[in-house]
Short mmCIF file of C-alpha atoms and ligand atoms in Angstrom, two decimals:
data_model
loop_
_atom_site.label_atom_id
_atom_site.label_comp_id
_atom_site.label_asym_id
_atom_site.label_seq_id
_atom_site.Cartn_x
_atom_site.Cartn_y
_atom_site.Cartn_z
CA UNK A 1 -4.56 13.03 22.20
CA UNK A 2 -2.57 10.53 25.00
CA UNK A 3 -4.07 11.12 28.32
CA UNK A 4 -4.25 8.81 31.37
CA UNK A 5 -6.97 6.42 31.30
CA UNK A 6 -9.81 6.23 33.31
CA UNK A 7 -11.52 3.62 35.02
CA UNK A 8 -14.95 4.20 33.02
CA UNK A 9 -12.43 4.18 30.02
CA UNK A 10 -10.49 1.47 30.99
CA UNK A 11 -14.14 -0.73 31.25
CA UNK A 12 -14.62 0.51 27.79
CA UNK A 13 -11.38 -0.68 25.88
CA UNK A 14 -11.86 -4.09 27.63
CA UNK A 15 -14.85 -4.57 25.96
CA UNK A 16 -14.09 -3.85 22.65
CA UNK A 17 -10.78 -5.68 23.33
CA UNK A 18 -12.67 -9.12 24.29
CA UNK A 19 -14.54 -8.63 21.49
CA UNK A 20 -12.22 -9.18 19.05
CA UNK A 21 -11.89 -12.32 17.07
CA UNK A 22 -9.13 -13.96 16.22
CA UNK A 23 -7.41 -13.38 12.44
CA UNK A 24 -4.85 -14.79 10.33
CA UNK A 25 -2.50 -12.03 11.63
CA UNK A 26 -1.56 -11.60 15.28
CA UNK A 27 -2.00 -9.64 18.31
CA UNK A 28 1.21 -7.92 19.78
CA UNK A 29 0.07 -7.12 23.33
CA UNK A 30 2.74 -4.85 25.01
CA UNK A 31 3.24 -4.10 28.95
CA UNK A 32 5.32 -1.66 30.09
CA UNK A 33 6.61 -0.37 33.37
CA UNK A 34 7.26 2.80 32.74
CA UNK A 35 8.83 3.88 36.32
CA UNK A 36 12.82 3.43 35.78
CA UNK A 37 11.42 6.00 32.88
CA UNK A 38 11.49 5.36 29.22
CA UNK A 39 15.33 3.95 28.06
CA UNK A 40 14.77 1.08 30.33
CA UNK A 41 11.67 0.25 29.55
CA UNK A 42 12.18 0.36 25.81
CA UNK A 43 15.42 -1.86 26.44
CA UNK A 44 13.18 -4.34 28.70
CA UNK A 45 10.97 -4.32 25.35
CA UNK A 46 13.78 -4.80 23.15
CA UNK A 47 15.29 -7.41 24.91
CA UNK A 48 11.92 -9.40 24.92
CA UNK A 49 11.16 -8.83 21.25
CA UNK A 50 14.30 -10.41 20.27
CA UNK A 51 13.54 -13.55 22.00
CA UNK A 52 10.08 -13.65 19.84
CA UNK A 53 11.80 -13.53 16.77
CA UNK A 54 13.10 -16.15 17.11
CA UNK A 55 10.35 -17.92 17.14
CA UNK A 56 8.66 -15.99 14.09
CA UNK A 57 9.41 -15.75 10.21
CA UNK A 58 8.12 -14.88 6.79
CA UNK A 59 5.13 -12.40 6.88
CA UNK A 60 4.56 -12.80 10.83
CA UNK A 61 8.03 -11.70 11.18
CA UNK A 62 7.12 -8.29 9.08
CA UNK A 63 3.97 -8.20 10.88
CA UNK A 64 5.59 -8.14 14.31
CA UNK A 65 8.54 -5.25 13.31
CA UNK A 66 5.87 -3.36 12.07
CA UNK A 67 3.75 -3.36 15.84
CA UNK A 68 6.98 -3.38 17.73
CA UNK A 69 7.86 0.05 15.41
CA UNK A 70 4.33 1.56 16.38
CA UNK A 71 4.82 0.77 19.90
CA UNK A 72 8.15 2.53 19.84
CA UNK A 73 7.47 5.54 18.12
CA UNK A 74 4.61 5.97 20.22
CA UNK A 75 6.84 5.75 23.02
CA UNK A 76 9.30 8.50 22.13
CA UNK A 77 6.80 10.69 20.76
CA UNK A 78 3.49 10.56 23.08
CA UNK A 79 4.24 9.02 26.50
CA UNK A 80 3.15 11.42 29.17
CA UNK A 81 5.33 12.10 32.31
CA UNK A 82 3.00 10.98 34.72
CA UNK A 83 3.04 7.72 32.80
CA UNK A 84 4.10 4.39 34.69
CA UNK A 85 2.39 1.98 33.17
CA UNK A 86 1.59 1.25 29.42
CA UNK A 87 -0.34 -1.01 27.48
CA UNK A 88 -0.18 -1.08 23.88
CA UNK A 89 -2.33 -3.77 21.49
CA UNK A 90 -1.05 -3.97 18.51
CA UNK A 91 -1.96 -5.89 14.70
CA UNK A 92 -0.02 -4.83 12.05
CA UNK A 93 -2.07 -5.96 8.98
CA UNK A 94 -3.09 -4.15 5.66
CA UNK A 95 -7.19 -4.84 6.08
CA UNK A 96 -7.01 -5.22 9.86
CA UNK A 97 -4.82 -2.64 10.69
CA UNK A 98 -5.36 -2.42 14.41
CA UNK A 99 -3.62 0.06 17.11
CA UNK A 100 -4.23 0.99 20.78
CA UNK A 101 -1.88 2.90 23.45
CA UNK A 102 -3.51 3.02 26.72
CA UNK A 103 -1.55 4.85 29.54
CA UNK A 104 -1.83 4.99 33.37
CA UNK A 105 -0.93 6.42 36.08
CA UNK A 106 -0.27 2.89 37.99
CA UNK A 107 2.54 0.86 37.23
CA UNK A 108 1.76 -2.50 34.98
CA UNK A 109 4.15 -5.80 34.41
CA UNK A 110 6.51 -5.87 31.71
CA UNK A 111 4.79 -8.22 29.16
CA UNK A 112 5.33 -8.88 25.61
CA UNK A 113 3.37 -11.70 23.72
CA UNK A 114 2.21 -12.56 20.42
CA UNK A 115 -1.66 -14.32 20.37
CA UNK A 116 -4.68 -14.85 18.25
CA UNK A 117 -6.42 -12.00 20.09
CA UNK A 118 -5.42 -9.18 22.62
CA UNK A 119 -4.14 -10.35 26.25
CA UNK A 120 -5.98 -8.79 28.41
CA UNK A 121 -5.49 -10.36 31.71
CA UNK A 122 -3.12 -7.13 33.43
CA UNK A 123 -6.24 -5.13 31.73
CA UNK A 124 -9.01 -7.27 33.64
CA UNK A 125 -5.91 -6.84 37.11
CA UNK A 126 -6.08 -3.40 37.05
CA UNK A 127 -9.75 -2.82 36.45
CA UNK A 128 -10.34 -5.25 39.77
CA UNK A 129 -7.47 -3.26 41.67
CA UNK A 130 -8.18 0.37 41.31
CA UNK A 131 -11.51 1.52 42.12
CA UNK A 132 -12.17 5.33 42.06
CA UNK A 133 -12.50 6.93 45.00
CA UNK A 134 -12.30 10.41 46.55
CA UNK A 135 -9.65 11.62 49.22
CA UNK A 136 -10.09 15.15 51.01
CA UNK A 137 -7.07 16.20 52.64
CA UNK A 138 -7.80 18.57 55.42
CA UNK A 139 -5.78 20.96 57.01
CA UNK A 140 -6.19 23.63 59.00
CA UNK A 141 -5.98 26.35 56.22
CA UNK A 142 -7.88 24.47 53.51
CA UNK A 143 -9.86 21.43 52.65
CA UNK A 144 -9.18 19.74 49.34
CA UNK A 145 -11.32 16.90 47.93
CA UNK A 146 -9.31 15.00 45.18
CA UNK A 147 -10.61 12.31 43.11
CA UNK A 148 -8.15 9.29 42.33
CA UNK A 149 -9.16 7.79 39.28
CA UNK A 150 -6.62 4.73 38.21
CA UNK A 151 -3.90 6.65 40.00
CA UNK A 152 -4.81 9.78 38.52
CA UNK A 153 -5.89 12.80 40.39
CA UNK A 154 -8.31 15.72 39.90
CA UNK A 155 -9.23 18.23 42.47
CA UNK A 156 -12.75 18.41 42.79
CA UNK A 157 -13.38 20.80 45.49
CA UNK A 158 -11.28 23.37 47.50
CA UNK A 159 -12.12 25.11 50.36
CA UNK A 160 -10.39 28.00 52.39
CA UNK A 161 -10.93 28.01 55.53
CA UNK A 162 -11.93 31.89 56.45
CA UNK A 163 -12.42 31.96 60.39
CA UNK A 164 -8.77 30.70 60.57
CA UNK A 165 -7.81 33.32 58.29
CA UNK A 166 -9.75 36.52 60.59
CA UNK A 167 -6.95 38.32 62.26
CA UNK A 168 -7.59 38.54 66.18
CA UNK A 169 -7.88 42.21 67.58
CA UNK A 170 -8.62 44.63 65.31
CA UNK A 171 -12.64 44.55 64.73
CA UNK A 172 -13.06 41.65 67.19
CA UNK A 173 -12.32 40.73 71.10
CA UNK A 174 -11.07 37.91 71.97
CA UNK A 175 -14.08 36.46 73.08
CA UNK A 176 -16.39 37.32 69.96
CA UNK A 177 -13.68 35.94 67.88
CA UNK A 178 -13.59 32.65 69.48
CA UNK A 179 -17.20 32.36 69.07
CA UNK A 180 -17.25 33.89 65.82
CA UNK A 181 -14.75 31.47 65.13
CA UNK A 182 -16.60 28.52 66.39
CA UNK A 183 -20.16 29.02 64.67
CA UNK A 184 -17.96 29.89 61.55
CA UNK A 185 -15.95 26.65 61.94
CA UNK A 186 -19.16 24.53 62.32
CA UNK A 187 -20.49 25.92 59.26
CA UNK A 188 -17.27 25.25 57.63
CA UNK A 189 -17.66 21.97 58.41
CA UNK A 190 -21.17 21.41 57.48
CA UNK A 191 -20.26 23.37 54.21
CA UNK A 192 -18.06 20.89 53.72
CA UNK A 193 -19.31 17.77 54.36
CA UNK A 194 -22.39 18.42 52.08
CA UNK A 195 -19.99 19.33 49.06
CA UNK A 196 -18.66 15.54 49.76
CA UNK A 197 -21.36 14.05 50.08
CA UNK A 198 -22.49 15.64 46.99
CA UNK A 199 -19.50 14.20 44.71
CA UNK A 200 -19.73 11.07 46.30
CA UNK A 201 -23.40 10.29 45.07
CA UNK A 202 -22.78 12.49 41.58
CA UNK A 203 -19.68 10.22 40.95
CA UNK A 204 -21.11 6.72 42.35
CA UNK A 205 -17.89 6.82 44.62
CA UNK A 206 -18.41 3.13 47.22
CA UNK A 207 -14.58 4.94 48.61
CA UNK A 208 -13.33 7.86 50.81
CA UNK A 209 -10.24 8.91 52.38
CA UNK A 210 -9.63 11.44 54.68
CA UNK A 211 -6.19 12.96 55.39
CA UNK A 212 -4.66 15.45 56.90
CA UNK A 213 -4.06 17.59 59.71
CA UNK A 214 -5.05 14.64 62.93
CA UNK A 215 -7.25 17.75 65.03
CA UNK A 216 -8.92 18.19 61.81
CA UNK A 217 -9.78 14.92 60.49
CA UNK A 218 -10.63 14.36 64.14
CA UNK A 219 -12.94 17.09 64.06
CA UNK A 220 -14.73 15.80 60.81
CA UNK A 221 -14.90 12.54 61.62
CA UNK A 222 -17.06 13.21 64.52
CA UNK A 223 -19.40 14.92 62.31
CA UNK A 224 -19.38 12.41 59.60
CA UNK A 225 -23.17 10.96 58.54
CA UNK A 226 -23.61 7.67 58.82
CA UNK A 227 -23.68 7.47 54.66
CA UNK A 228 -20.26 8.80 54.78
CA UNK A 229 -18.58 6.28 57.57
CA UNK A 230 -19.94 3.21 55.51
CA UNK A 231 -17.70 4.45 52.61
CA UNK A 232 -15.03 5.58 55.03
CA UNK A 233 -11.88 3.37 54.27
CA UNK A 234 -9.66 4.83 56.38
CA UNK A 235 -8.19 8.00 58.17
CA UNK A 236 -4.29 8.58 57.37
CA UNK A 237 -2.57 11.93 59.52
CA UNK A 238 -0.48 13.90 56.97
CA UNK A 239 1.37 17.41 57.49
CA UNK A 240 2.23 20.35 55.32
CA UNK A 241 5.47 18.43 54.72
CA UNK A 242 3.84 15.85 53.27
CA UNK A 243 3.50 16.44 49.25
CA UNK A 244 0.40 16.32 47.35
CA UNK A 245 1.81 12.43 45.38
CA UNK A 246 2.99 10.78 49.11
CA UNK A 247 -0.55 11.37 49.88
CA UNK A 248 -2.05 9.39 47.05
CA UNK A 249 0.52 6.85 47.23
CA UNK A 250 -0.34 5.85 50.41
CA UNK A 251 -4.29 6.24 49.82
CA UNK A 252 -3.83 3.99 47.32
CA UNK A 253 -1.71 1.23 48.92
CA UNK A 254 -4.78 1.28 51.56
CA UNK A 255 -6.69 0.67 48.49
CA UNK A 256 -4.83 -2.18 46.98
CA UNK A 257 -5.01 -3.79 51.18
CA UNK A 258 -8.95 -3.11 50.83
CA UNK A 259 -8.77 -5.32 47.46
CA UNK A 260 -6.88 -7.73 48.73
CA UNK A 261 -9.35 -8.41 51.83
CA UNK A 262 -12.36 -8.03 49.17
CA UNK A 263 -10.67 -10.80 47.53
CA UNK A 264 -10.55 -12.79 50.43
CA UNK A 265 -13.78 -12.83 51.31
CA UNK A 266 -14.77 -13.32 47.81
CA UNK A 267 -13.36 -16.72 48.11
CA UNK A 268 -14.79 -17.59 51.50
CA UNK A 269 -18.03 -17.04 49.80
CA UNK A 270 -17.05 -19.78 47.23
CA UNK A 271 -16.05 -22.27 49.16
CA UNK A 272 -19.12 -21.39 51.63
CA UNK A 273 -21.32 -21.82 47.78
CA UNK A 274 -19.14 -25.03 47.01
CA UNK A 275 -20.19 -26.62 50.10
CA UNK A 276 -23.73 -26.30 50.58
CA UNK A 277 -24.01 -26.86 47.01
CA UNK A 278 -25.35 -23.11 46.12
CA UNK A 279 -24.60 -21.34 43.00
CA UNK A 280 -21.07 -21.68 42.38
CA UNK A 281 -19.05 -23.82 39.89
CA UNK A 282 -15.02 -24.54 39.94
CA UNK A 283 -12.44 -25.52 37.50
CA UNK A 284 -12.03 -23.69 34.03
CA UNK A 285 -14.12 -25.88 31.98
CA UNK A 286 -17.27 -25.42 33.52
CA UNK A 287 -16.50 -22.03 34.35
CA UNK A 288 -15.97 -21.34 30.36
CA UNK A 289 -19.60 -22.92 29.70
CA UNK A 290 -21.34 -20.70 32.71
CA UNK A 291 -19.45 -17.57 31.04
CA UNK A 292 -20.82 -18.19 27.79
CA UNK A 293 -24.36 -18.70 29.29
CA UNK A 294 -24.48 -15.56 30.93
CA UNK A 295 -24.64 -17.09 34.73
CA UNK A 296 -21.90 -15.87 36.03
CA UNK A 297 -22.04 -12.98 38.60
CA UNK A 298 -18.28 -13.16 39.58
CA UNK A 299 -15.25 -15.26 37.81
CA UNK A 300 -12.71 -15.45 40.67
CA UNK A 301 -9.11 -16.40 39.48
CA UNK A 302 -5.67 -16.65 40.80
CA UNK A 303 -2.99 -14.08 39.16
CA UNK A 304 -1.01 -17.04 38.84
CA UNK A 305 -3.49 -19.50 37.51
CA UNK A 306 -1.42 -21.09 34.59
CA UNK A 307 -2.57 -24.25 33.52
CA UNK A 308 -2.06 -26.43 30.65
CA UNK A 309 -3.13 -25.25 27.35
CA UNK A 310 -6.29 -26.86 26.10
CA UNK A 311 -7.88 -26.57 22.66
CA UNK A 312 -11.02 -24.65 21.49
CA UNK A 313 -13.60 -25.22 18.90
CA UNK A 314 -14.50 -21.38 17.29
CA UNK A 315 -17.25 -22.92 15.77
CA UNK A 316 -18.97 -24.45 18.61
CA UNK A 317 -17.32 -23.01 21.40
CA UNK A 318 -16.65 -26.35 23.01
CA UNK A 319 -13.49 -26.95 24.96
CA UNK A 320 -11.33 -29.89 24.46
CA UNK A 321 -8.76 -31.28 26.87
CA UNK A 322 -6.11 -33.32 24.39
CA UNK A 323 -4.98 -32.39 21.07
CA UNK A 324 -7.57 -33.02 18.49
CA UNK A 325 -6.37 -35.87 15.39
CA UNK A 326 -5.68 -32.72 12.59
CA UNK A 327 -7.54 -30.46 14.34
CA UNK A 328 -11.08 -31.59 14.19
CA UNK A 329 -13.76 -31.00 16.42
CA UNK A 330 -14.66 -34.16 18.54
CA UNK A 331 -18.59 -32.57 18.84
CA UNK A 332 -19.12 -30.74 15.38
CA UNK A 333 -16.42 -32.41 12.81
CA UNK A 334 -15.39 -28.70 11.89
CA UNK A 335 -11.59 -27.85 11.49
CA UNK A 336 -11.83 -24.81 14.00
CA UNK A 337 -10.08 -26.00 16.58
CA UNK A 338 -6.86 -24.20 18.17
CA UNK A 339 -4.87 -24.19 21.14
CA UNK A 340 -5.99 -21.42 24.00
CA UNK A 341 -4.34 -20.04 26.86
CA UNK A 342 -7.72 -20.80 29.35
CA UNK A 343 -6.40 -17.81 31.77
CA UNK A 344 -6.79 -15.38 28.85
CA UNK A 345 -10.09 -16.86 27.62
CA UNK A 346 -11.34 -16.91 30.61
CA UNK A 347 -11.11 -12.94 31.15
CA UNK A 348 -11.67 -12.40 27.58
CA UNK A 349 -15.33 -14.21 27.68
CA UNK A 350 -15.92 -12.52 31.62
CA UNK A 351 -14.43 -9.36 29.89
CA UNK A 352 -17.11 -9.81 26.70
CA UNK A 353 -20.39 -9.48 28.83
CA UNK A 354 -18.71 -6.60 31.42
CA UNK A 355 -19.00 -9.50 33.80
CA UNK A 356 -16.61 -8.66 37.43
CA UNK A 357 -13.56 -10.20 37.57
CA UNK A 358 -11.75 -10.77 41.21
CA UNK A 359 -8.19 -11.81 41.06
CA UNK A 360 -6.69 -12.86 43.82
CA UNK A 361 -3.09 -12.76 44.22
CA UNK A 362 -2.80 -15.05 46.81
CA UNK A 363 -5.33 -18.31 48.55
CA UNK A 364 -4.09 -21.64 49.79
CA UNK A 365 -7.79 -22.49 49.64
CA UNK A 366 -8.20 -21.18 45.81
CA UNK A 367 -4.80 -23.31 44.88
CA UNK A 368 -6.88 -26.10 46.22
CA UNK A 369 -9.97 -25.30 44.14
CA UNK A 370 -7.49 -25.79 40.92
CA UNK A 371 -7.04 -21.47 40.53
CA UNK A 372 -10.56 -20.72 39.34
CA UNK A 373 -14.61 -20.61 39.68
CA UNK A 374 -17.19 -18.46 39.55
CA UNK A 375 -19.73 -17.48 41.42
CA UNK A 376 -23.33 -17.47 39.62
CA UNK A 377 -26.26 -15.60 39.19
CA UNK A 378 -28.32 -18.15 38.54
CA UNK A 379 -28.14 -21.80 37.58
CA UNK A 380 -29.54 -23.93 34.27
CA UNK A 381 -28.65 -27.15 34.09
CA UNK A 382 -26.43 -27.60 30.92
ZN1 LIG B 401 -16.88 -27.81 17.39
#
């Protein structure tokens, strides 16, 4: 059945999308942005699919109508509303048939390309950019705890608040009611606060939100444990104007801000490795060797690291900078050699061992560094 992915998902079809080796017949990776709605994206694709036939004939030509046919149907017939993004990996071939629709809740780039194996690189983006995390919107009738998963929400708790409910005057005086009120309202709070704390551990949540009413989240935030602050990302004042999606939208732009400063300091910690000669490597070849050795803790990349293509031995997994003489393998003489996109096989081997990927969309200091390294686990000298 379609559904929106989720993160834990998301981690999943990575996997068994970097682990796919190349065949005779190729990958059609499709990226849609689904949020001027369907007709234009499926014209965006259209337009796009034309220019790669030009460029294809004979049986990769039937191969390709037959994907670019999937991918269509499947959009008429299963996108979901709440769609705005789509990625679809496609390989039309009788013994290696090979479909899968993903859809999110987040927009993606509009991307069609034909390749040995699946690109995965927008994949690999949005796994780095959207982390789960909870929001509880507070106001002064009800508390709400939402999770955001990839864009997509679930309520997870909801709370009425029942002192502010009590009618003044009929069973109470003023007075008891305002202290009724106030143990009631503690409690409330408490009550609360342990529920959160709850799904946070339950769900291995590192992020919270809190938004709302500004008394409110005032109020809470004084009474917020020291567990809860560390994973406090921010506090946003809404009102009961405010509808359920502005709220997420702007919890998650404070998420994609939190990303980009992660990112930041990811690459101060490179440079700060690079210098005093710690456990860090640059450039994509040696990055590609530390990735197949297993050393690599994080591969840190620009988004628009786009280098030259360079060739690849499948046999021995070297890498090797000019065009081979027909094809052969300078180190092992075998004829395995073909051209790779390094930005895509460098995500695809980080994306093989489930090994984090930070891409940074924009560093002065990483343009300098050539647009990629790693930082490492450990070291063995190759
Ligand atoms: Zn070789």
């Amino acid at each position: 059945m379609p559904h929106l992915t989720t993160h834990e998902e998301l981690r999943d079809r990575i996997l068994t999308l970097a682990g796919i080796v190349e065949s005779p017949t190729p990958f059609v990776s499709c990226y849609l942005n689904l949020q001027s709605g369907k007709a234009s994206a499926l014209k965006t694709m259209q337009r796009r699919a034309n220019l790669l036939r030009r460029v294809l004939n004979g049986k990769d030509l039937d191969d390709f109508e037959e994907s670019v046919g999937c991918i269509k149907t499947y959009i008429n017939k299963y996108l979901l509303p709440e769609t705005k993004g789509l990625a679809f990996f496609a390989r039309s071939n009788f013994e290696k048939e090979f479909y899968m629709p993903l859809q999110f809740a987040v927009p993606l780039p509009d991307n069609l390309r034909i390749y040995p194996t699946p690109n995965i690189f927008n994949l690999i983006k949005l796994k780095d950019t959207y982390e789960r995390y909870l929001v509880m919107v507070a106001t002064k009738e009800w508390v709400r705890i939402i999770e955001v998963n990839l864009g997509a929400t679930s309520v997870q708790a909801w709370s009425e608040n029942p002192a502010l409910r009590e009618r003044v005057g009929q069973e109470w005086s003023e007075t008891q009611y305002q202290l009724y009120h106030h143990n009631r309202e503690e409690s409330f709070l408490g009550d609360i606060i342990q529920i959160l704390q709850e799904l946070l551990d339950y769900g291995d949540h590192n992020h919270l939100i809190i938004a709302g009413d500004p008394e409110i989240t005032a109020c809470i935030r004084k009474v917020l444990p020291e567990s809860l602050i560390s994973k406090l990302m921010d506090t946003i004042p809404t009102s009961l104007r405010d509808s359920e999606t502005d709220i997420i939208e702007a919890t998650l732009s404070i998420l994609v801000e939190q990303e980009e400063q992660e990112s930041r300091s990811v690459v101060e910690r490179l440079i700060h490795h690079i210098q005093t000669q710690g456990l860090a490597v640059i450039g994509a070849k040696d990055c590609l060797d530390r990735l197949q050795c297993g050393e690599v803790d994080t591969l840190i990349i620009l988004q628009s690291y786009n280098p030259d293509p360079v060739w690849l031995c499948s046999s021995c997994n070297k890498t090797i900078e000019t065009a081979p003489e027909f094809n052969i393998c300078p180190n092992c003489n075998s004829t395995t050699v073909s051209a790779i996109d390094l930005r895509e096989e460098l995500v695809r081997q980080a994306g093989q061992k489930d090994c984090p990927v930070e891409v940074v969309e924009h560093s002065e200091a990483l343009i300098e560094l050539g647009g990629v390294g790693c930082l490492l686990r450990f070291r063995t000298d190759l």
